Each structure stands twice: as structure tokens, then as C-alpha cells.
CSV table of C-alpha atoms in Angstrom, one decimal:
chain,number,residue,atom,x,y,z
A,1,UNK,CA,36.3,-9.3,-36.6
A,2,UNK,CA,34.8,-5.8,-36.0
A,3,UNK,CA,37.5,-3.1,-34.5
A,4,UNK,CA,36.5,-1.9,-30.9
A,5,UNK,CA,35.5,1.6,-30.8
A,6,UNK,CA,33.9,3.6,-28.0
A,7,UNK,CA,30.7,5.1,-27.9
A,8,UNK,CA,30.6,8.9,-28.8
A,9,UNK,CA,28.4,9.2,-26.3
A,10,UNK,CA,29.5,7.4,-23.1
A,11,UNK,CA,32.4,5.6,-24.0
A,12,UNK,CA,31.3,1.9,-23.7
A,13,UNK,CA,33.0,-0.4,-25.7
A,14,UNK,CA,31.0,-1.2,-29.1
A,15,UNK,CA,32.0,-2.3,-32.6
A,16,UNK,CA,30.9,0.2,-35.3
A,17,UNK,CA,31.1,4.2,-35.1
A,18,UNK,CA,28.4,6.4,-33.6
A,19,UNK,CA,26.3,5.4,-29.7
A,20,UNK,CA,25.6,2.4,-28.4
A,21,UNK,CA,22.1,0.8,-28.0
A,22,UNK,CA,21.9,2.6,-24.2
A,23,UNK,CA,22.5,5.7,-25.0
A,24,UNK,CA,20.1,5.9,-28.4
A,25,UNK,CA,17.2,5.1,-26.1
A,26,UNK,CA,18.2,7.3,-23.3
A,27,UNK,CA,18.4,10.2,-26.3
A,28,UNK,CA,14.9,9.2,-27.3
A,29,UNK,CA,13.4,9.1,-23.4
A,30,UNK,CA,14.5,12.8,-23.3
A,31,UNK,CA,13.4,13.8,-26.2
A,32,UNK,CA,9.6,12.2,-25.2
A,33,UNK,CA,9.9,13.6,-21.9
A,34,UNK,CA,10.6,17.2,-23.4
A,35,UNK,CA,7.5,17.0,-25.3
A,36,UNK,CA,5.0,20.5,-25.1
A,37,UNK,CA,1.3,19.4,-24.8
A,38,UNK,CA,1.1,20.3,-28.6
A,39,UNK,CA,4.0,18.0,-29.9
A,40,UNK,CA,2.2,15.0,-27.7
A,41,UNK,CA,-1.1,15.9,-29.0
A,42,UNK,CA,0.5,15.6,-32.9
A,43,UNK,CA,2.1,12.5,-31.4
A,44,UNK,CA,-1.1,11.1,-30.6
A,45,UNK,CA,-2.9,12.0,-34.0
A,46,UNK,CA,0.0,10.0,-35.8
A,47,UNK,CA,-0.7,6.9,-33.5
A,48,UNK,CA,-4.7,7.5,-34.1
A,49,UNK,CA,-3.9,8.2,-37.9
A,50,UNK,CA,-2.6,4.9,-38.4
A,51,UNK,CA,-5.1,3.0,-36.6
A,52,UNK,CA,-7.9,4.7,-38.2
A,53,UNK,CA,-6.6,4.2,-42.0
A,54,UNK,CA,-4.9,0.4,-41.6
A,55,UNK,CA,-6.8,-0.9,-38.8
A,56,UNK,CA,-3.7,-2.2,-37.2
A,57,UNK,CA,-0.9,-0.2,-35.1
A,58,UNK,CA,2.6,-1.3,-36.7
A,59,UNK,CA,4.5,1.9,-38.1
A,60,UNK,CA,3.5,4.1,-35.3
A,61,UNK,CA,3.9,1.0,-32.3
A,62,UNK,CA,6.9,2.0,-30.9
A,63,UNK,CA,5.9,5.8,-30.6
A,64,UNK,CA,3.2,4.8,-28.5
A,65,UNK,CA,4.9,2.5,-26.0
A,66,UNK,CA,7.3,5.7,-25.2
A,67,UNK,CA,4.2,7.9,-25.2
A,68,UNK,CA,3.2,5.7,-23.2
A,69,UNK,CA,5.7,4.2,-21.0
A,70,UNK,CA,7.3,7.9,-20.6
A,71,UNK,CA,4.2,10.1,-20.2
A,72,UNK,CA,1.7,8.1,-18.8
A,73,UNK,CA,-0.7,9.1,-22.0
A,74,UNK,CA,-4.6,8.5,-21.7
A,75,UNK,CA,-5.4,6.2,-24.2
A,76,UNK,CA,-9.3,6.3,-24.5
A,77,UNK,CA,-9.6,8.2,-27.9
A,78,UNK,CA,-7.1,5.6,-28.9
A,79,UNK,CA,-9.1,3.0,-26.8
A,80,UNK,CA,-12.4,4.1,-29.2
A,81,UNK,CA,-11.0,4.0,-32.8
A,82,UNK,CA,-9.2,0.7,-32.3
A,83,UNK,CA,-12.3,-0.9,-30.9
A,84,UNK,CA,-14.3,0.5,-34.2
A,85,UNK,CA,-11.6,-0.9,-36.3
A,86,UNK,CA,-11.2,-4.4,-34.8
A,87,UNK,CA,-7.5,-3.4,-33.0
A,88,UNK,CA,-6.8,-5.0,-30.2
A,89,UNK,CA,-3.1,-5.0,-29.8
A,90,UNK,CA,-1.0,-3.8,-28.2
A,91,UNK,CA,-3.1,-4.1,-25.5
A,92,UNK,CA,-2.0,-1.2,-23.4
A,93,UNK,CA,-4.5,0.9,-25.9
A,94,UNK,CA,-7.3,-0.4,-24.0
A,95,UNK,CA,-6.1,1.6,-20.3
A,96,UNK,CA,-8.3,3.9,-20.5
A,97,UNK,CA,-10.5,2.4,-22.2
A,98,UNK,CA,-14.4,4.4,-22.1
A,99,UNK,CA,-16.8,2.4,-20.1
A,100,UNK,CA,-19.0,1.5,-23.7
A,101,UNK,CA,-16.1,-0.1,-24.5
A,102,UNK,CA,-15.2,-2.2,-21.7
A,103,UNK,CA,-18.8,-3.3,-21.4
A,104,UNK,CA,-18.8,-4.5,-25.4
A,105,UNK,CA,-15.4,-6.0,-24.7
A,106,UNK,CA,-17.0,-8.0,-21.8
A,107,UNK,CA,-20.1,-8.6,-23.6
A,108,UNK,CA,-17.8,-10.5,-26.4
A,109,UNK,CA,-15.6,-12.8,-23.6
A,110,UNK,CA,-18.9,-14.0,-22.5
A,111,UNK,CA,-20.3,-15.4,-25.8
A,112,UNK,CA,-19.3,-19.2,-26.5
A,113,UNK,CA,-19.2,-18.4,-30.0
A,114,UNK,CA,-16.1,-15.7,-30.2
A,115,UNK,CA,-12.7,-16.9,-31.7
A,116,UNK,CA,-10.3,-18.4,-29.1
A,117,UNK,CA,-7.7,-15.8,-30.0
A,118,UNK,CA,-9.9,-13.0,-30.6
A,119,UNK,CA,-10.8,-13.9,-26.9
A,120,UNK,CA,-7.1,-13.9,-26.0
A,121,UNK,CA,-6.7,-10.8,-27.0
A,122,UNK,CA,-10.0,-9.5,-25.4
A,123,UNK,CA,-8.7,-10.8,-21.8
A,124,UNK,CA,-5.3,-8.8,-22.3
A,125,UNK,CA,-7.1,-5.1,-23.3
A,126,UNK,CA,-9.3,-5.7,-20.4
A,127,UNK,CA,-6.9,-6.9,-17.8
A,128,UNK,CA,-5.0,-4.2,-18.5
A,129,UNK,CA,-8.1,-1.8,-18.1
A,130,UNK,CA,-8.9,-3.6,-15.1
A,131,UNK,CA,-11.7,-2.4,-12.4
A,132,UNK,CA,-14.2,-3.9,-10.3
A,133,UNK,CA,-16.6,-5.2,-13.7
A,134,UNK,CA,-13.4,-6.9,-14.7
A,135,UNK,CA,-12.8,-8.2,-11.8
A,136,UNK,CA,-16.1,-10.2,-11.7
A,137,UNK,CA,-16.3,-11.2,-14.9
A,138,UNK,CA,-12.5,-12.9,-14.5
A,139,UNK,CA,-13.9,-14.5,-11.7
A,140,UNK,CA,-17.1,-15.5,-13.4
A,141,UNK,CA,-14.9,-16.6,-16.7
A,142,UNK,CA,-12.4,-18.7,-14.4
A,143,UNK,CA,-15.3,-21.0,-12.6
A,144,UNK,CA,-17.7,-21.2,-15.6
A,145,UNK,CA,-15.6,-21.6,-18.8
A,146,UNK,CA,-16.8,-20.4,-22.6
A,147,UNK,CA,-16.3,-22.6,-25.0
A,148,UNK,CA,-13.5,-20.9,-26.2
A,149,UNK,CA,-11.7,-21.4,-23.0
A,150,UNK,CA,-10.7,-25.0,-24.6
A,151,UNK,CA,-8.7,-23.4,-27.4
A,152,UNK,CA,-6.7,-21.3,-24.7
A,153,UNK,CA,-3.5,-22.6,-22.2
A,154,UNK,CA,-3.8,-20.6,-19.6
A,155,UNK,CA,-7.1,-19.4,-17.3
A,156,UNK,CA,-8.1,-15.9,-17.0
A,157,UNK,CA,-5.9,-15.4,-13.8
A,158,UNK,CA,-2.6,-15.7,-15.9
A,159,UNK,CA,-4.2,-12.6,-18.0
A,160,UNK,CA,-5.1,-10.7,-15.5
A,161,UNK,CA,-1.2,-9.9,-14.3
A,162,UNK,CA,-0.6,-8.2,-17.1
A,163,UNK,CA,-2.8,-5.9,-15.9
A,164,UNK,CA,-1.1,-5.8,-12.5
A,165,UNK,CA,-3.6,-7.9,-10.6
A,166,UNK,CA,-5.0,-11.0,-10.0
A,167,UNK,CA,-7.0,-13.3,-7.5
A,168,UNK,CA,-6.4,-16.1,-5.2
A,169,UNK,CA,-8.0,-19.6,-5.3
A,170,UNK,CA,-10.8,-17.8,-3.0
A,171,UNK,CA,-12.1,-15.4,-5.4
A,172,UNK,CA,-10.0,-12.4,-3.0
A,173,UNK,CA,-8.4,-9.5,-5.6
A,174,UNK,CA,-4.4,-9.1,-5.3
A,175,UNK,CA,-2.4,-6.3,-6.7
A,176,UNK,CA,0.6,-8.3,-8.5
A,177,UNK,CA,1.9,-5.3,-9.2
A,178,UNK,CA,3.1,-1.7,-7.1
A,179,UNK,CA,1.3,1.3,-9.0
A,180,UNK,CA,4.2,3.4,-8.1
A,181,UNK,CA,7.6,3.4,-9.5
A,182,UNK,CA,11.0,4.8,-9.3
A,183,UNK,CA,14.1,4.6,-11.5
A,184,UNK,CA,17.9,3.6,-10.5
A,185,UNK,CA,19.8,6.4,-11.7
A,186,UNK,CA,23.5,6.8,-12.3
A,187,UNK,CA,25.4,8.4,-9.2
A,188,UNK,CA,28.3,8.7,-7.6
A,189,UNK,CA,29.8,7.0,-4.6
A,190,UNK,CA,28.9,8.8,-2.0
A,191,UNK,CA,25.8,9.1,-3.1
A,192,UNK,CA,25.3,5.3,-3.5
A,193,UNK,CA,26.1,4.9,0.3
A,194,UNK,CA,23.2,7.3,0.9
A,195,UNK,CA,21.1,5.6,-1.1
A,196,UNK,CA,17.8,3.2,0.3
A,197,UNK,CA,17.9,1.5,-2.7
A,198,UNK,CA,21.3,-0.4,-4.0
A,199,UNK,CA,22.3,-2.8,-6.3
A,200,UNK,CA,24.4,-5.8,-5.9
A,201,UNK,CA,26.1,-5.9,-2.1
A,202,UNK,CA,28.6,-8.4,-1.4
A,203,UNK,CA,27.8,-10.7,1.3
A,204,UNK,CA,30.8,-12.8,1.8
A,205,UNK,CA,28.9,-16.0,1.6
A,206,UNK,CA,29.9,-18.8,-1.4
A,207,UNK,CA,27.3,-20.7,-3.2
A,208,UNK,CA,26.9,-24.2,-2.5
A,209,UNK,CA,26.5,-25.2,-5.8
A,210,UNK,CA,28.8,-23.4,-7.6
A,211,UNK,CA,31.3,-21.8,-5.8
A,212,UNK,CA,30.4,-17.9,-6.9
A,213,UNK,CA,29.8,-15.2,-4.6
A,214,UNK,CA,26.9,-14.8,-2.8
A,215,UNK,CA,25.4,-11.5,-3.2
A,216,UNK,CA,22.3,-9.0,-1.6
A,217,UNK,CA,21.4,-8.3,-5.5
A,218,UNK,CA,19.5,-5.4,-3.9
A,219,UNK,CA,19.2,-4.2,-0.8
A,220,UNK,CA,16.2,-1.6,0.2
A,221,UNK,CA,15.2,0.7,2.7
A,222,UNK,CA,11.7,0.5,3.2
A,223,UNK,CA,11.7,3.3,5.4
A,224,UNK,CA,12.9,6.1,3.0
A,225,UNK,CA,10.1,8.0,2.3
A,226,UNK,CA,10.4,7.8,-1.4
A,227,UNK,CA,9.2,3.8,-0.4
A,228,UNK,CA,6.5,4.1,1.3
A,229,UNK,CA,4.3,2.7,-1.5
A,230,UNK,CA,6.1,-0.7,-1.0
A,231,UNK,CA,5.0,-1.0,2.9
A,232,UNK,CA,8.5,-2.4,4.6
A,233,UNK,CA,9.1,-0.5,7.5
A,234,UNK,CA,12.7,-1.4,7.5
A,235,UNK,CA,15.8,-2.7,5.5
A,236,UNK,CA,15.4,-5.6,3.9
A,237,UNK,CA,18.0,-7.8,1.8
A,238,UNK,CA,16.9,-9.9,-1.7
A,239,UNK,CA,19.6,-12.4,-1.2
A,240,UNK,CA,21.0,-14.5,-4.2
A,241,UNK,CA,23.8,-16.7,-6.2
A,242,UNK,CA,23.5,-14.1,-9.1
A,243,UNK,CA,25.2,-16.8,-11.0
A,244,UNK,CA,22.8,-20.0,-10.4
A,245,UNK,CA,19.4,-18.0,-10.4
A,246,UNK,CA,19.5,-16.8,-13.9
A,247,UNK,CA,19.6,-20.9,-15.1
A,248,UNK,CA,16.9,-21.6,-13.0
A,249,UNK,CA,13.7,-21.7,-13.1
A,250,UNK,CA,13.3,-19.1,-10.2
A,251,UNK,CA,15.7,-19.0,-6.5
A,252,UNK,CA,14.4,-17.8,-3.4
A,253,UNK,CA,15.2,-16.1,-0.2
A,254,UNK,CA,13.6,-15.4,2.6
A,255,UNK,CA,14.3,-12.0,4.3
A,256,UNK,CA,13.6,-10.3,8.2
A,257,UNK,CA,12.9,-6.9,8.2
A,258,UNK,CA,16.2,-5.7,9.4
A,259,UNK,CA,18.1,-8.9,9.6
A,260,UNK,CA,19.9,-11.6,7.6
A,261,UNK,CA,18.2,-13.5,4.7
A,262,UNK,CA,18.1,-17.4,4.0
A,263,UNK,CA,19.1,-18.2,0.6
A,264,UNK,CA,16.9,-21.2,-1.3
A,265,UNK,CA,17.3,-22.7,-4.4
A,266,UNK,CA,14.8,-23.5,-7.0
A,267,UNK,CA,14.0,-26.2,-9.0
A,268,UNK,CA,15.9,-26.4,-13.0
A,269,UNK,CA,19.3,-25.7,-12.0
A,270,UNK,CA,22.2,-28.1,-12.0
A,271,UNK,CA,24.5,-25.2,-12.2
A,272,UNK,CA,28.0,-26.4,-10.8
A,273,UNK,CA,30.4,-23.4,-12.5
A,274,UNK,CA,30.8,-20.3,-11.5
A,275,UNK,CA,30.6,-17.9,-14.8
A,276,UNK,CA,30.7,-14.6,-13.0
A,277,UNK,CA,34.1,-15.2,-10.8
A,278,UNK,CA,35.5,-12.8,-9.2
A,279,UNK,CA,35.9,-10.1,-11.9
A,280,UNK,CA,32.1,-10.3,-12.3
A,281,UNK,CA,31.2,-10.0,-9.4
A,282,UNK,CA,33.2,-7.2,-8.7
A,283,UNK,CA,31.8,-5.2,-11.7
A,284,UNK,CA,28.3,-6.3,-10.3
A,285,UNK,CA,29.0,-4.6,-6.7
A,286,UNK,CA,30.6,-1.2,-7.7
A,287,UNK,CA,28.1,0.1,-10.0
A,288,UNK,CA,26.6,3.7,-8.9
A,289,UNK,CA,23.3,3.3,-9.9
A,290,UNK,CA,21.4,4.7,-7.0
A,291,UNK,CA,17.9,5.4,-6.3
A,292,UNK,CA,15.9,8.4,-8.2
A,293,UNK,CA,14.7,11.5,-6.7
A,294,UNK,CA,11.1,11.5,-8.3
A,295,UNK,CA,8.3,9.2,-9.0
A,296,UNK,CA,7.9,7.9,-12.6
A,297,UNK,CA,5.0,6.8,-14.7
A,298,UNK,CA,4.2,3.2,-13.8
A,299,UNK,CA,5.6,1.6,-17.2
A,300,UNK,CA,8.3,3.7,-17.2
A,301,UNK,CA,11.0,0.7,-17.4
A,302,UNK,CA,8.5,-1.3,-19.5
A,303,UNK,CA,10.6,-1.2,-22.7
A,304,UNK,CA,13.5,-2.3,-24.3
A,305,UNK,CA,16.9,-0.4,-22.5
A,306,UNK,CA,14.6,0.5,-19.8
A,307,UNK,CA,16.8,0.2,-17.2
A,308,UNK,CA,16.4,-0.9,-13.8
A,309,UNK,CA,13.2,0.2,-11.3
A,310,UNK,CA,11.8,-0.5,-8.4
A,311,UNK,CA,8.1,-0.9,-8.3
A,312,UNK,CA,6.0,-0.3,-11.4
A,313,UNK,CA,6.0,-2.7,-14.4
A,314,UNK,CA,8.6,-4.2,-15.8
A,315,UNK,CA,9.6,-4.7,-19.2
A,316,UNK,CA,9.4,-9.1,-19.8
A,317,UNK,CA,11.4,-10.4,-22.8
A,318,UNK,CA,9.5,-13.2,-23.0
A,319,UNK,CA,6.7,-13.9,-20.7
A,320,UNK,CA,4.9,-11.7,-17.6
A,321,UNK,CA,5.4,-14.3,-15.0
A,322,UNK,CA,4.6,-13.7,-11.6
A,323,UNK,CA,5.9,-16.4,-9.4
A,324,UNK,CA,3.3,-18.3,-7.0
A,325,UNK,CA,5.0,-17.9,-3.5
A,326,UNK,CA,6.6,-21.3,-2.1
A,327,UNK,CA,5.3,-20.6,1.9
A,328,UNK,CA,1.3,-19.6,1.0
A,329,UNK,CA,0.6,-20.5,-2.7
A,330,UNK,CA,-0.8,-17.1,-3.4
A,331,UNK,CA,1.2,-14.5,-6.5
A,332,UNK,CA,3.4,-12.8,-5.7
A,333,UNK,CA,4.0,-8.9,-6.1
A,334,UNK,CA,6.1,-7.4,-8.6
A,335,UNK,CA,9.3,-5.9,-6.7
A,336,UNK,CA,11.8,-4.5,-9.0
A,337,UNK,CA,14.2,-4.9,-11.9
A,338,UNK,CA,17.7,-4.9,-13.1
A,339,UNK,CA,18.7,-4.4,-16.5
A,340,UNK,CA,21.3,-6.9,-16.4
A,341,UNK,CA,24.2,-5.4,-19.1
A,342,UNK,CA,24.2,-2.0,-16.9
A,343,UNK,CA,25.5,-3.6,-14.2
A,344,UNK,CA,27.7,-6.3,-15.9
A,345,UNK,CA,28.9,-5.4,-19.4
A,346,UNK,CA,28.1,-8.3,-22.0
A,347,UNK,CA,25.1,-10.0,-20.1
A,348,UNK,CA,21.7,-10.3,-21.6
A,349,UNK,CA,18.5,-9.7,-20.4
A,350,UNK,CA,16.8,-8.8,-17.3
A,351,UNK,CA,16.8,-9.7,-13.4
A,352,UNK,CA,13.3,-10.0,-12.0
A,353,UNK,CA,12.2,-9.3,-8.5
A,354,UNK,CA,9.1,-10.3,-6.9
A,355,UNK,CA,8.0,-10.4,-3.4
A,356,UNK,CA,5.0,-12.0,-0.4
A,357,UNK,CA,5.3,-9.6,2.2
A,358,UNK,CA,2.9,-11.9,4.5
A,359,UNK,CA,5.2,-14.6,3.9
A,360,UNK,CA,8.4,-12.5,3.9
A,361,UNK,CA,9.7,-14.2,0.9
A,362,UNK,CA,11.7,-12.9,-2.4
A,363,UNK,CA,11.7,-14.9,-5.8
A,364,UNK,CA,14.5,-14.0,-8.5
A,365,UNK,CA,14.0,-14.3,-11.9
A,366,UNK,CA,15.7,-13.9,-15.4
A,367,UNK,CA,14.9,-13.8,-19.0
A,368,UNK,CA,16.2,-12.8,-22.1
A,369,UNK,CA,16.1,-13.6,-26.0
């Protein structure tokens, strides 16, 4: 077995010499967000190099996620070449996509003779694009199906929230997703008291089911200024058995604007041991990450070691999968997430949070490989 060795960097535990996985990709953010306009604009001709000469974006992929993701690039020369060369992923090429494009893109969805995945794809790049044309032709797509539509699993609606919208069984447009975002930065404690946002909150409350802790895995302050995007005038509390949720197929609370919250429990968990204990959750409630001082780009968490966020987009290991709320049927919106081995050392994935305001309800969610 592999000797323990700390990370040069930080000090976490890891098991070879040099950083850990945390701090590589921290190292990379800065050196992104340090970027001149000229060093971006090179940046950008690599990603459009390789588009232009293979017709694919592979070698150059990641660059442009943290071009993205980081600096909040415009993508429509990038939008341009890969529609001449047939490219339509990674999707996220298509954001800024010129209006010729978009209307050839939608021109394509609406023929019954396009290639079910090729039509796939085509939903993604424009849901990601999004605007009122879109929009319509979702809606048009969703209650008169191509032929394609046979070949596919899912109806426009579940494409559309990668975009960070969608529609409810009336036709009515829904934001599934917050278009402003802030990260949770490393503080101290004092600073943690302060902040509107925290992370894990003991409760002193037991789990039914399991016998773990019960804990407010975040509690925010809608009032902060900094929130005002997410529309709570008040403190609210996303309530959870951090233990049970991530087995399930999605737990519940449902919170009052400066009051308690109601834990439920969802369906696909028969969880009846506590894995945390008390050590866990005790690592889970005295981390310092606390609430940044400025606005980031939307995607700015929407990688790999992204970290945690509230608002924005989130990074999904597997699938985007915004939760239909139990109380009114409708999506739900986007909340936040928790990049679970930064608050508990040796866990995998991500904790999801999505929210119905009208319905004052929270859903938690986890994935990972």
C-alpha cells in the first residue's frame, strides 16, 4: 500500500509526492483568471484551430470549459466554425451562437428526416443558446413530435434545463436555473459566523431511519445583499439526514422563511446505518467555507473540483436532473452545490440543491462516478 504523504501545497493527506487533485485545479483557475485579453484571445485561436482542422473539439476540450466556466467567454466565432464543420459538442459552443445559426439549427430539429442523435445533440446547443425562438419551437417540438422524436427517451423539456430553463405542462417558461452565482470560499471562524451563507449546521435532531445526525446542510440569508438574485427575504434552512439523502433517490424539506424546516424522505432509500457518525458529522459542521465577496461567471463551479456555489450551474457527474417539486408538479430551480470531499475528506461526488419558492420546498440530491 501507497505511503501517506501530504500535499506540497495544502497539506491534505494523499499517496504519491507533489499536490493533490484540489489544489492542481485551483492552480489552473488562477492561472485562467490571470489571463491578459491577448493570452485569451491565443487561447481561443487554439480552441478554433482545432475545430477548424479536425472537425471535432478533443485536445483543446478542457481549455475551453475553463475559458469558459472561468471567464464567461463569447463563443459565437466558435459557435460559427463548429456549425460549418458539423461540431456540435460540447454544447456550450453554441451560447452565443449568431442568430444564422440558431435559425439553421432550428430549421434542422424541425425536419422528420434528421438523425435521432444528430437531433439530440441539436436540442442541447440550442437549449443552451436559449431565447424566445427556442422557446417556441420546444414547445412546438414537445406537442407535435418529428419522427425522430421516437428514437429519443426523453421530450424536449428534459433538454431544455441544461440550458437553465424549461416550461410547465401549460406551455408557461421557467428559469430552472439562477443566472447569478457566487462561490463558498475558505475563511476563518469568525468570519463563518458572519457569513449568510453556511455549510452544514447542526440541528440536534436524529434521523428516524438511521440514527445519524440531522443537519441544516446549508443555511442562507436571503437578505444579504450579495442574495438578492435568489429572492428570499429572510433566513431559510435546507434541512437534511446528510447520511440517508445521498442513497436516495432525492429527500426533501420544507422550509419557513425565518423558522424551522420539516424534514421528508424520498422514495429509494432503505438506509438503516449511519455511515457518517459522529466524527463525520463533526468534520461536516466545522468547515470554514463561507460565502464569496464577488459574483462569478454563471458556470463557474460547472467543472470537475469546482467547488461548492450557490446559484449558477452546477457541475452534474452524471446527469442534469432537476427535480419536479412534490407540492405543485412544476421544476424546480437550481439552488446550490457542495463539493462533497471539501467538507468531508474521502467522500465522492457532489450535493445538489434545488428549490420551489412558491411551494417553499428544498430537494437534496447526490451523484458521483
Amino acid at each position: 500500500m501507497a505511503e501517506v504523504q501530504k500535499c506540497k501545497q495544502c497539506g491534505r493527506e494523499i499517496y504519491f509526492d507533489g499536490i493533490c487533485a484540489s489544489c492542481r485545479e485551483e492552480n489552473e483557475r488562477n492561472r485562467i483568471l490571470a489571463m491578459t485579453q491577448g493570452e485569451l484571445d491565443l487561447a481561443l485561436r487554439q480552441v478554433c484551430r482545432e475545430i477548424e482542422e479536425t472537425g471535432a473539439l478533443e485536445k483543446e476540450w478542457d481549455l475551453f470549459k475553463k475559458l469558459l466556466d472561468y471567464r464567461d467567454i463569447d463563443t459565437a466565432a466558435l459557435a460559427e466554425i463548429a456549425f460549418q464543420k458539423g461540431a456540435f459538442y460540447p454544447c456550450e459552443l453554441y451560447k452565443d451562437a449568431p442568430e444564422g445559426v440558431v435559425k439553421k439549427m432550428l430549421g434542422m430539429v424541425m425536419e422528420d428526416s434528421t438523425d435521432a442523435g444528430l437531433a439530440g445533440r441539436l436540442l442541447l446547443c440550442l437549449a443552451v443558446h436559449g431565447g424566445e425562438e427556442v422557446f417556441q419551437a420546444f414547445l412546438e417540438l414537445e406537442h407535435h413530435p418529428r419522427k425522430w422524436r421516437e428514437k429519443l427517451y426523453v421530450n424536449p423539456s428534459c433538454y431544455a434545463v441544461y440550458g437553465g430553463w424549461s416550461y410547465d405542462k401549460d406551455g408557461n417558461f421557467l428559469e430552472t436555473n439562477f443566472r447569478e452565482c457566487y462561490p463558498m470560499v475558505k475563511g476563518t471562524l469568525e468570519e463563518k459566523k458572519k457569513s449568510p451563507v453556511k455549510i452544514g449546521v447542526k440541528t440536534g435532531e436524529t434521523c428516524p431511519k438511521c440514527g445519524c445526525a440531522i443537519v441544516n446542510l446549508m443555511e442562507i440569508d436571503g437578505s444579504d445583499p450579495r442574495l438578492s438574485f435568489l429572492g428570499i427575504d429572510g433566513a431559510i434552512q435546507a434541512k437534511c439526514c446528510p447520511n440517508c439523502f445521498s442513497y436516495s433517490d432525492g429527500d426533501y424539506c420544507r422550509y419557513v422563511v425565518n423558522g424551522k424546516s420539516e424534514v421528508f424522505f424520498g422514495e429509494g432509500c432503505s438506509m438503516e446505518e449511519d455511515y457518517l457518525g459522529d466524527a463525520g458529522i463533526e468534520e461536516l459542521c466545522s468547515n470554514l467555507y463561507v460565502l464569496g465577496d464577488a459574483p462569478v461567471p454563471p458556470r463557474y463551479a460547472a467543472d470537475w473540483e469546482g467547488g461548492s456555489s450557490i446559484g449558477g450551474f452546477g457541475f452534474w457527474i452524471q446527469d442534469c436532473e432537476i427535480k419536479l417539486c412534490p407540492n405543485c408538479g412544476k421544476p424546480m430551480k437550481y439552488l446550490a452545490q457542495i463539493q462533497w470531499d471539501t467538507v468531508l475528506d474521502g467522500m465522492e461526488g457532489n450535493a445538489y440543491l434545488e428549490i420551489c419558492k412558491d411551494c417553499q420546498m428544498i430537494t437534496f440530491l447526490h451523484q458521483q462516478t
